[in-house]
PDB file of C-alpha atoms in Angstrom:
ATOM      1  CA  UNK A 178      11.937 -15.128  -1.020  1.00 82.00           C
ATOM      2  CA  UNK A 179       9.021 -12.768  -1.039  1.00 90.00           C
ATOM      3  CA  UNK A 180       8.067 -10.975  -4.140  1.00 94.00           C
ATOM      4  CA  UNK A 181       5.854  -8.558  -4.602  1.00 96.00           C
ATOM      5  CA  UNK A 182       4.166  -7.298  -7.827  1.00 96.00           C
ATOM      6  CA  UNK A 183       2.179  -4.020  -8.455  1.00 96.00           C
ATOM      7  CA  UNK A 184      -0.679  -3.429 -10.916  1.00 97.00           C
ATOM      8  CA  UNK A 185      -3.557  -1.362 -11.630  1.00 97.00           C
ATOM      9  CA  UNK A 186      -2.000   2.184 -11.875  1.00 98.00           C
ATOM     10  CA  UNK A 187      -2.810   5.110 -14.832  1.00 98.00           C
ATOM     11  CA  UNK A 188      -3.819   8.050 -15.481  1.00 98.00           C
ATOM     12  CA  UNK A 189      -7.613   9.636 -13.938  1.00 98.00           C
ATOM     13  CA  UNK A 190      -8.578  12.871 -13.612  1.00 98.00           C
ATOM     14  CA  UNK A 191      -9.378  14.624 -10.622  1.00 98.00           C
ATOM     15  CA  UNK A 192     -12.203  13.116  -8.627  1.00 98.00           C
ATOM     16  CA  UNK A 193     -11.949   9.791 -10.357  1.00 98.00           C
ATOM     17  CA  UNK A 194     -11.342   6.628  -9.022  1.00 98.00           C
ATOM     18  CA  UNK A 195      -8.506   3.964  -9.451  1.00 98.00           C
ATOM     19  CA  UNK A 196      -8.079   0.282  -7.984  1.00 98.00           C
ATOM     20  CA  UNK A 197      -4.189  -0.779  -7.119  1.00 98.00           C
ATOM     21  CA  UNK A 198      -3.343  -4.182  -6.730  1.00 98.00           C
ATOM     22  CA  UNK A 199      -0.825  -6.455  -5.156  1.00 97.00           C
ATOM     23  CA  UNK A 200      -0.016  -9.695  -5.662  1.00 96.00           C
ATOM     24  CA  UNK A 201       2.274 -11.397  -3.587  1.00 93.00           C
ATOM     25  CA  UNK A 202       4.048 -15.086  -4.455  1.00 93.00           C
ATOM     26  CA  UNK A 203       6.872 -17.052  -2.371  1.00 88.00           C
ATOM     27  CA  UNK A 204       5.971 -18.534   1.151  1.00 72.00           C
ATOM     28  CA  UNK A 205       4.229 -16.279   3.295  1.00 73.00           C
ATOM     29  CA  UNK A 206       2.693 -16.603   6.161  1.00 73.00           C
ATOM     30  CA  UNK A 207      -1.024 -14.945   6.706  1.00 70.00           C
ATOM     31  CA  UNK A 208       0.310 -12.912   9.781  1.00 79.00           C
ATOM     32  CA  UNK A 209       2.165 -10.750   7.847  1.00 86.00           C
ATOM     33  CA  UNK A 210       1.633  -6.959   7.351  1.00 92.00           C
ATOM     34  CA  UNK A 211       1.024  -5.592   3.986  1.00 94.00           C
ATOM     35  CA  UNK A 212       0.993  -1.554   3.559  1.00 96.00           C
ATOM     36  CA  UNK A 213       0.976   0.780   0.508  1.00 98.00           C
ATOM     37  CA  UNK A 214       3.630   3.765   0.379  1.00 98.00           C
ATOM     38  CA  UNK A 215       3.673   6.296  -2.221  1.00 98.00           C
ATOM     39  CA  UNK A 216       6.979   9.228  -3.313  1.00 98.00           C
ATOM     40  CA  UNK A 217       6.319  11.687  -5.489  1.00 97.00           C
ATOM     41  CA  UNK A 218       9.636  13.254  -7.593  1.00 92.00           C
ATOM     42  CA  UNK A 219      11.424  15.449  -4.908  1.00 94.00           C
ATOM     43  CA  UNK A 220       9.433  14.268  -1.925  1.00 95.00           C
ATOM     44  CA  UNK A 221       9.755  12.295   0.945  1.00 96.00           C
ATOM     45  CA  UNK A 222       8.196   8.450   0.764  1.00 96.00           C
ATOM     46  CA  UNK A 223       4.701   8.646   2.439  1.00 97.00           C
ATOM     47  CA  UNK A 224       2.822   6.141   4.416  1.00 98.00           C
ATOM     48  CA  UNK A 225      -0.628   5.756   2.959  1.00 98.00           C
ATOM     49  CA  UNK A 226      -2.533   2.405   4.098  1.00 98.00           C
ATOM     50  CA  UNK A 227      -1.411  -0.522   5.981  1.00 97.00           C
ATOM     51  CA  UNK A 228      -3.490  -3.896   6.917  1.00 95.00           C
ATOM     52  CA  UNK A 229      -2.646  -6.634   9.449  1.00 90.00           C
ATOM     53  CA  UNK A 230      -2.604 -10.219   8.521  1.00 85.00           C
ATOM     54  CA  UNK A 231      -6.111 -10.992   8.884  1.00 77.00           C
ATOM     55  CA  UNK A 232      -7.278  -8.157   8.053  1.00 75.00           C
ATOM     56  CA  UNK A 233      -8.066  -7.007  11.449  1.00 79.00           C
ATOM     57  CA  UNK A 234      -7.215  -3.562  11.470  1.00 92.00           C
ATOM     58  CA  UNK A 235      -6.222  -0.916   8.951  1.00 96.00           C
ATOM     59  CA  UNK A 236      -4.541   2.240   9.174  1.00 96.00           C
ATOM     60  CA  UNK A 237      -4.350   5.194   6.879  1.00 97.00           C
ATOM     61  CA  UNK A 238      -2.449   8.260   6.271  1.00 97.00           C
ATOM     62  CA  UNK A 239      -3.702  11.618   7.078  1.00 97.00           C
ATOM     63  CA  UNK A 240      -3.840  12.538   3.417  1.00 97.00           C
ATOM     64  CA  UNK A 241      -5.699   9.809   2.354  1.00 98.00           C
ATOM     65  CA  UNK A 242      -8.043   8.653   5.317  1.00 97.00           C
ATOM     66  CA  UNK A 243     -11.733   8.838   3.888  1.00 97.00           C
ATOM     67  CA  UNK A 244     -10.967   8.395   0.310  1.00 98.00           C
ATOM     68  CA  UNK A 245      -9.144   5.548   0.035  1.00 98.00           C
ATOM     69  CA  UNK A 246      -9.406   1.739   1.192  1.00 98.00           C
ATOM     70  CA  UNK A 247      -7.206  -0.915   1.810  1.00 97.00           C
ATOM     71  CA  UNK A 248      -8.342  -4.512   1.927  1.00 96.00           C
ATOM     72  CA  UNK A 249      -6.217  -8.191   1.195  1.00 93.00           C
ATOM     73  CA  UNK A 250      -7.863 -11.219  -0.098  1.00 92.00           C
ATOM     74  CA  UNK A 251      -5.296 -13.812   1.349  1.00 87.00           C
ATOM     75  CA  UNK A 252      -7.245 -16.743  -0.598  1.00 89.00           C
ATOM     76  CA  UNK A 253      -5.465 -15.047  -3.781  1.00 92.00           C
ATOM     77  CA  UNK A 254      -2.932 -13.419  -2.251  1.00 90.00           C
ATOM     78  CA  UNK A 255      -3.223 -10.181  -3.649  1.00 94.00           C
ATOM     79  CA  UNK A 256      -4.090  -6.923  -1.717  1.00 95.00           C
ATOM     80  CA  UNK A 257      -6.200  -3.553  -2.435  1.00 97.00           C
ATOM     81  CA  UNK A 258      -5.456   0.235  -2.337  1.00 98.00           C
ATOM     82  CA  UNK A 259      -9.169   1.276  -3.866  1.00 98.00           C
ATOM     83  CA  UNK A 260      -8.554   5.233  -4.079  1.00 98.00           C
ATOM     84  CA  UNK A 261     -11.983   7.564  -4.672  1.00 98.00           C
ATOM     85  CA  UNK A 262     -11.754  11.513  -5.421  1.00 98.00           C
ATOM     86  CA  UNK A 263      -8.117  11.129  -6.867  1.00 98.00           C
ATOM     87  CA  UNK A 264      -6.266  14.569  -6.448  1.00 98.00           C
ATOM     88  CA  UNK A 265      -3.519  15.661  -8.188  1.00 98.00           C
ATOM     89  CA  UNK A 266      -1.750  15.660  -4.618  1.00 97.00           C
ATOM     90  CA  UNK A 267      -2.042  12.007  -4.628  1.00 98.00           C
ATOM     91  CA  UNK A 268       0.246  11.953  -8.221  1.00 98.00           C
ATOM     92  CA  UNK A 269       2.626   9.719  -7.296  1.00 98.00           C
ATOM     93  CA  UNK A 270       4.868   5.807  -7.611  1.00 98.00           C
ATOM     94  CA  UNK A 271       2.733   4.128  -5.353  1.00 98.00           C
ATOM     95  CA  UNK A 272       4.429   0.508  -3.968  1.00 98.00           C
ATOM     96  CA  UNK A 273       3.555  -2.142  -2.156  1.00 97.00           C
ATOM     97  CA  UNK A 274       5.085  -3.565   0.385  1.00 96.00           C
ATOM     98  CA  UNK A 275       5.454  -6.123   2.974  1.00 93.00           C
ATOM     99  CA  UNK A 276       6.300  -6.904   6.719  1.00 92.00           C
ATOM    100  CA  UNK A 277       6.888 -10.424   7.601  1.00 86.00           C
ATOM    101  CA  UNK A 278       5.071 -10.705  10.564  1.00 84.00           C
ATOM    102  CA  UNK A 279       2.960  -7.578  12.651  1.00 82.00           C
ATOM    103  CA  UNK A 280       4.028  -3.860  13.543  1.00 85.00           C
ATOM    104  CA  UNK A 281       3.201  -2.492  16.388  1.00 88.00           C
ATOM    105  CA  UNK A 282       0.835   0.740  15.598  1.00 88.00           C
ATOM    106  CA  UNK A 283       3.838   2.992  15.398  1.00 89.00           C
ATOM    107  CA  UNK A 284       5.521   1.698  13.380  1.00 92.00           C
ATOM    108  CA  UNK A 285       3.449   0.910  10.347  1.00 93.00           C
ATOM    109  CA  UNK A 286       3.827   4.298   8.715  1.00 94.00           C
ATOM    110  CA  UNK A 287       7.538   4.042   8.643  1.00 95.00           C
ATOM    111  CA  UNK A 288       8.997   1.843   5.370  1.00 95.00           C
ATOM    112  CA  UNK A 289      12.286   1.446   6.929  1.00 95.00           C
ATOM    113  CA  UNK A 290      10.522  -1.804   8.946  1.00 94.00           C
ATOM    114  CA  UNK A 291       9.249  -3.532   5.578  1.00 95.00           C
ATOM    115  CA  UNK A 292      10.939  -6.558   4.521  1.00 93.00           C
ATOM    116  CA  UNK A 293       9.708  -6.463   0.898  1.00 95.00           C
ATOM    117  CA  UNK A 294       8.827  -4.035  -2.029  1.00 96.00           C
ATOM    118  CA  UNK A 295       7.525  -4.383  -5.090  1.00 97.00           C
ATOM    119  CA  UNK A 296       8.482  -2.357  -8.262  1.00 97.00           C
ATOM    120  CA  UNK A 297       5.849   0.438  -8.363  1.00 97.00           C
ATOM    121  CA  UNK A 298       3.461   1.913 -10.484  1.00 98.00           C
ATOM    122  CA  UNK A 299       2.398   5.159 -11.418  1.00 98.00           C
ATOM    123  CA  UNK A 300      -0.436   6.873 -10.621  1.00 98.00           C
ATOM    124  CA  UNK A 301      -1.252  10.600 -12.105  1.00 98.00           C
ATOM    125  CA  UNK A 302      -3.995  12.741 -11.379  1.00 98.00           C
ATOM    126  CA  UNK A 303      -4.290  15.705 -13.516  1.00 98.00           C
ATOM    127  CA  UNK A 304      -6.491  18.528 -12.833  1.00 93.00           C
TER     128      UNK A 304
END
């Protein structure tokens, strides 16, 4: 079985820049999907970044789309969320997660069709 395991979270201040990472162990194939979802206490879970297999293509929530980047380094297998000018908006449990093989476009922002999650970690932005 896939697991997934989430690192690199803390505390930054507004306009400050954090690196998440993901590593993933168990047999995986290189097709899969990997995307990062974030829930803040009393919200909904939101989409934020997803990458396909070989990293050809990437996709990005509204909230987030020029600030942060996701990338995968399969050699390791660990993925990225880099995330520039932090806002207390983006205050959140961020996880990874994974999709065994690919997602059509649509449905990459919905967590319902990942396979795997990892545990979280916490990210806070204070102003």
């Amino acid at each position: 079985q896939v697991q997934l395991a989430e690192s690199g979270g803390g505390l930054v201040q507004a306009g400050g820049s954090l690196r998440l990472s993901c590593v993933v162990s168990g047999h995986t194939s290189r097709d899969y999907t990997a995307g990062w979802f974030r829930q803040a206490p009393g919200k909904e879970r939101e989409f934020v970044a997803a990458i396909r297999g070989n990293g050809g293509g990437t996709y990005y929530g509204d909230s987030v789309k020029g600030r942060f980047t996701i990338s995968r380094d399969n050699a390791k297998n660990t993925g990225y969320l880099q995330m520039n000018s932090l806002k207390p908006d983006d205050t959140a449990v961020y996880y990874c997660a994974h999709h065994n093989r690919r997602l059509i476009v649509s449905s990459l922002h919905n967590g319902a069709y990942y396979d795997y999650w990892g545990q979280g970690t916490q990210v806070t932005v204070s102003s």
